[in-house]
Short mmCIF file of C-alpha atoms in Angstrom, two decimals:
data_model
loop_
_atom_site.label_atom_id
_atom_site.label_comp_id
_atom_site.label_asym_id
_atom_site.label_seq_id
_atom_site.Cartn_x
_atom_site.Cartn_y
_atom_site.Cartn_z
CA UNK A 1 -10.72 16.02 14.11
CA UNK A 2 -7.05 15.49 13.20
CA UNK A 3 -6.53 13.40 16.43
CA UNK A 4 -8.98 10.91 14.53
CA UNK A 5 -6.23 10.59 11.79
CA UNK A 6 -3.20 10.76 13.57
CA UNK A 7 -3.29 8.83 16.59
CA UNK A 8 -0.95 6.99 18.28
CA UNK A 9 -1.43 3.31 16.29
CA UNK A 10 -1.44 5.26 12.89
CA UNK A 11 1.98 6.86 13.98
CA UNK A 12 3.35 3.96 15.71
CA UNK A 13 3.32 2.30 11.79
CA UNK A 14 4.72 5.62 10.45
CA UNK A 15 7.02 5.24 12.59
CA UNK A 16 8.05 1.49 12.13
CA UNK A 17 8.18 0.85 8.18
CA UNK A 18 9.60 -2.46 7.16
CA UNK A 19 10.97 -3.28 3.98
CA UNK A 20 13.00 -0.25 3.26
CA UNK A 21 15.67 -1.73 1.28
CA UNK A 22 15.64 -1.22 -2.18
CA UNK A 23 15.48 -4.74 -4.27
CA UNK A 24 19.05 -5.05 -6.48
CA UNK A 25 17.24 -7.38 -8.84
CA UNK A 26 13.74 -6.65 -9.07
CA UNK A 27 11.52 -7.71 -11.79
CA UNK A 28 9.98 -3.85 -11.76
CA UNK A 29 10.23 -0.66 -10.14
CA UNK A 30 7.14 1.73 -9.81
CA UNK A 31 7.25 5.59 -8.61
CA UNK A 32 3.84 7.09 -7.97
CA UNK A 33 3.40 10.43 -6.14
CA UNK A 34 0.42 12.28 -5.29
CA UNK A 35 0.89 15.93 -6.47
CA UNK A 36 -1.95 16.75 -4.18
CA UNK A 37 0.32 16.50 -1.37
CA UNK A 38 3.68 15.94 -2.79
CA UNK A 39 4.00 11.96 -1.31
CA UNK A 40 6.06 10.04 -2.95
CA UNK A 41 6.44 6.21 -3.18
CA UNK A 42 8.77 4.03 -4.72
CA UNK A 43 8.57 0.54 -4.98
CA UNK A 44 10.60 -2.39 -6.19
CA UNK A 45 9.16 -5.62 -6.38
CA UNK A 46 9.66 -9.43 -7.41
CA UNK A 47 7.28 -12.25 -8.14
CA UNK A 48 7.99 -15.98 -8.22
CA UNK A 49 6.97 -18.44 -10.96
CA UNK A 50 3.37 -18.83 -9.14
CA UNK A 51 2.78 -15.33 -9.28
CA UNK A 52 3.42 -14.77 -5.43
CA UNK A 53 5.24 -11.45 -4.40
CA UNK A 54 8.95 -12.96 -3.56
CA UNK A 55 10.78 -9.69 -2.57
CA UNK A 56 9.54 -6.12 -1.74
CA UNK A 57 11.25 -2.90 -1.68
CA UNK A 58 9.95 0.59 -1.18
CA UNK A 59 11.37 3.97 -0.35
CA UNK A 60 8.74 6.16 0.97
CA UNK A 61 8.26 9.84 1.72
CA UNK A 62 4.52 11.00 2.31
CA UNK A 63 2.87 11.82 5.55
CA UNK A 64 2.18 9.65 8.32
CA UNK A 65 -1.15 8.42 6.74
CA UNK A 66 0.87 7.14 3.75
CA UNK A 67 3.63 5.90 6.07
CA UNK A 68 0.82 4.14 7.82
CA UNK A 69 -0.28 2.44 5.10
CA UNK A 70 3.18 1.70 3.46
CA UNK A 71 4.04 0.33 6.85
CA UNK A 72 1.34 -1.85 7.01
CA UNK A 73 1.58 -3.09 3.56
CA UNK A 74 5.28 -3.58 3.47
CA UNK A 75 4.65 -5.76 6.90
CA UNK A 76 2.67 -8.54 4.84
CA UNK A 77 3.25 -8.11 0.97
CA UNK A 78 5.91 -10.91 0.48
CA UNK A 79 3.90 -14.10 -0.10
CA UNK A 80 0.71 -12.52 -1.63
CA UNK A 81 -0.31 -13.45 -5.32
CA UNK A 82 -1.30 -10.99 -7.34
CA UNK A 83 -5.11 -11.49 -7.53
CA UNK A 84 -5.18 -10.73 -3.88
CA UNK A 85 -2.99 -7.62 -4.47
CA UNK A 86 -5.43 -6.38 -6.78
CA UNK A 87 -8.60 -6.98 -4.57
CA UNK A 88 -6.82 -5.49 -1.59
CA UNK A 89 -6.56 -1.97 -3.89
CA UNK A 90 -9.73 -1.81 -4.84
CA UNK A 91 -11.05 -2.60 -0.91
CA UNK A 92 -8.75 0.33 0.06
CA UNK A 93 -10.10 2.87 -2.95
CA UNK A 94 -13.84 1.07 -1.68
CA UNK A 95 -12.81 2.17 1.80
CA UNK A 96 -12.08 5.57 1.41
CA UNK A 97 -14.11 6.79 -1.13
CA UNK A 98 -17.35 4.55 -1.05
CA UNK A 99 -17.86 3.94 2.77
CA UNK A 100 -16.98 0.19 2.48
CA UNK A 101 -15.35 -2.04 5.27
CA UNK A 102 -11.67 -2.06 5.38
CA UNK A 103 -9.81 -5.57 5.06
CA UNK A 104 -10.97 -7.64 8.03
CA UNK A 105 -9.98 -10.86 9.33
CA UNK A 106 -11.88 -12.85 6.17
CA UNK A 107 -9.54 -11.36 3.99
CA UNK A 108 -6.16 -12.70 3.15
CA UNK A 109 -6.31 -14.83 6.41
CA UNK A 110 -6.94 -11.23 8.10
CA UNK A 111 -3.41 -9.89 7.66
CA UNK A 112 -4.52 -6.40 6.21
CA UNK A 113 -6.65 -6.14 9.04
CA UNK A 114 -4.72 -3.34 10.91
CA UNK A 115 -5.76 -1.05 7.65
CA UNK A 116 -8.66 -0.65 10.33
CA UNK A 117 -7.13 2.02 11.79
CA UNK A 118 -7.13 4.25 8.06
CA UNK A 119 -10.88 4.23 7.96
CA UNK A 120 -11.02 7.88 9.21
CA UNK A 121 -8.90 9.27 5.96
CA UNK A 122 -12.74 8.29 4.50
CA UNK A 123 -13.45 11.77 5.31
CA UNK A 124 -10.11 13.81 4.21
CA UNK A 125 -10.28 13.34 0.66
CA UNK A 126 -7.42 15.47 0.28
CA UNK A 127 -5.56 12.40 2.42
CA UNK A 128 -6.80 9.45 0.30
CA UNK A 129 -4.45 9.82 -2.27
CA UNK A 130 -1.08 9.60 -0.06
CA UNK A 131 -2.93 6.35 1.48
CA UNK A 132 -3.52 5.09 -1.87
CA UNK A 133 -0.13 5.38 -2.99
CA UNK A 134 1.66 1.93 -1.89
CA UNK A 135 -1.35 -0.35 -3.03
CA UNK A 136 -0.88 2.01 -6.36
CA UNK A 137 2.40 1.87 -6.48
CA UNK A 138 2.40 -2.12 -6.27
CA UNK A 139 -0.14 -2.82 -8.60
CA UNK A 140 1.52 -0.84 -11.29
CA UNK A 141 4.95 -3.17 -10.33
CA UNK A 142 2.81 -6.17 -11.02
CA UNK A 143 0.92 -4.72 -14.15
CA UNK A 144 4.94 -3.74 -15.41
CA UNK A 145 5.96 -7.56 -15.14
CA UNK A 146 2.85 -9.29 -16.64
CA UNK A 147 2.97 -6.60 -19.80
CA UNK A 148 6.91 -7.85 -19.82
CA UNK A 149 6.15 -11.61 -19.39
CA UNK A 150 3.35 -10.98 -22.13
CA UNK A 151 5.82 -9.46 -24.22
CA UNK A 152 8.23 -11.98 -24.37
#
């Protein structure tokens, strides 16, 4: 049953996590953990004037699951707006919890497609948090900079 969840393509993007760097300048910075299993994400993040995600930082330390998904996300985040941000979130939370199709090849020109390989978490809920965490995690960055922009 575990072999389901960590296989060899779910490890291979543990093991290869891109955007690592901490942002110098970003327009917010977001730490989310999961006390269910102790993950812990942090993400910096900057938008452009269109509302497009123009820099991405994130420091992770969760299981391979959430490295898998960190990995995945930090591969293609740069260049989303923020309305497809949000949908991808709730798709992932749809995935998981509700049975629904992960983010396929009609979505976001089919870049979040290789969250295919999550779909068995669906049946760990004790896993779906630590998934859950970078989509979280970068929602609550872009929520942060529209309540600032608001606010100013």
């Amino acid at each position: 049953m575990l072999n389901a969840l960590y296989n060899e393509k779910i490890l291979n993007f543990a093991a290869h996590i891109g955007q690592t760097e901490r942002l110098a300048n970003p327009d917010a910075t977001v730490t989310h953990h999961s006390p269910l299993c102790g993950s812990r994400i942090t993400v910096d993040l900057k938008l452009d004037p269109e509302g497009r995600v123009a820099a991405y930082g994130q420091q992770v330390r969760a299981c391979a699951l959430g490295q898998a998904a960190a990995s995945i996300l930090g591969q293609h985040i740069v260049g989303q707006d923020t309305a497809t941000l949000r949908q991808l979130v709730g798709m992932m939370r749809s995935m998981l919890k509700e049975n629904g199709p992960p983010p396929g090849a009609d979505f976001a020109g089919g870049v979040f497609a290789d969250l295919e390989v999550l779909v068995p978490v669906r049946d760990h809920k004790a896993r779906h948090n630590a998934v859950l965490l970078p989509f979280e995690a970068a929602v609550k960055a872009i929520d942060q900079i529209e309540a600032a922009k608001q606010g100013a």
